[in-house]
Phi, psi and omega in degrees: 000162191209124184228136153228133207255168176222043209313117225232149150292284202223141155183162155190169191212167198218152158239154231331099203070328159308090154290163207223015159168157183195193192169147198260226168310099188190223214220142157242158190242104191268129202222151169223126127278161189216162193295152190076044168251194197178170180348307185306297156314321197287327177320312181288329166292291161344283205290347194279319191286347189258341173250002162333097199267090185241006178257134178330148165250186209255352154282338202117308156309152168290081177236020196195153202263179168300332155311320175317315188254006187048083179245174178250179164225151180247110189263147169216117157301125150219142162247040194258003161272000137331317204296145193249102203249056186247316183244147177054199160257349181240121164313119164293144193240347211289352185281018180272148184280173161319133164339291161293005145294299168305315174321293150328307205265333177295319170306303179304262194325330178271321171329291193307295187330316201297292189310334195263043193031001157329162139221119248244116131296140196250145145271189206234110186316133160094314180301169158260099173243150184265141172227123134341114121223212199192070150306125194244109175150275013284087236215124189192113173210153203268176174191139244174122176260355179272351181276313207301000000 
C-alpha cells in the first residue's frame, strides 16, 4: 500500500457538495492498494503511521505522533498514487489493485486506525471528491509499504 501523509491544521473532504468528513489538527492520509497487498500491508502502515512523530513538543522538535496530540486523522482513496509516469505523458494505473479490492483494504485501514481510538474520517471510495486542507508545516510524507 502507498500513503502519503499530510500534518494538517484542518481538512475535509466532500462529494458532490456534501461533505462526507473533515477533521480539525491531525494527519490526512491519502492511501492506494496496490496489487497483491492484503492486511498486512494495511497493518504495517497503520502501525507506522499512528506513531509517526511528526507533530511539535514543546522544544520545538518533530516529536510526538498524532496519538500524542490526541489529532484526528482523514483517510481519502487515491489510486493515483499508484500511477506509473515512466513511459509517455499519460500515467499507467494498472499497479493499482482492482477496485473491490482497494475498497477492502481502504476500508480495512481506516477500521484499523479507528481501533486505536483515533478519530477517523472518510472520503467516500470511488467517488470525484474535492479536498480540502491547511497543510501545517508543510510536512508531507510518502511511506510504500513495499520499502519496509
Amino acid at each position: 500500500m502507498r500513503a502519503l501523509i499530510q500534518r494538517v491544521t484542518e481538512a475535509s473532504v466532500s462529494v458532490d457538495g456534501d461533505e462526507t468528513g473533515a477533521i480539525g489538527p491531525g494527519l490526512l492520509v491519502l492511501i492506494c492498494a496496490m496489487q497483491g497487498d492484503s492486511a498486512a500491508e494495511a497493518d504495517y502502515l497503520v502501525r507506522k503511521i499512528s506513531k509517526l512523530r511528526i507533530f511539535q513538543d514543546s522544544a520545538g522538535k518533530m516529536n510526538r505522533s498524532v496519538q500524542d496530540i490526541d489529532g484526528s486523522v482523514l483517510v481519502v482513496s487515491q489510486f493515483t498514487l499508484a500511477a506509473d509516469t515512466r513511459s509517455g505523458n499519460r500515467p499507467g494505473f494498472s499497479a493499482a489493485a482492482p477496485p473491490a479490492e482497494g475498497k477492502v483494504l481502504y476500508q480495512y485501514f481506516a477500521d484499523q486506525l479507528a481501533k486505536l481510538d483515533l478519530p477517523v474520517a472518510r472520503g467516500s471510495f470511488g467517488a470525484d471528491m474535492k479536498v480540502r486542507l491547511l497543510n501545517d508545516g508543510p510536512v508531507t510524507i510518502w511511506m510504500d509499504s513495499a520499502d519496509r
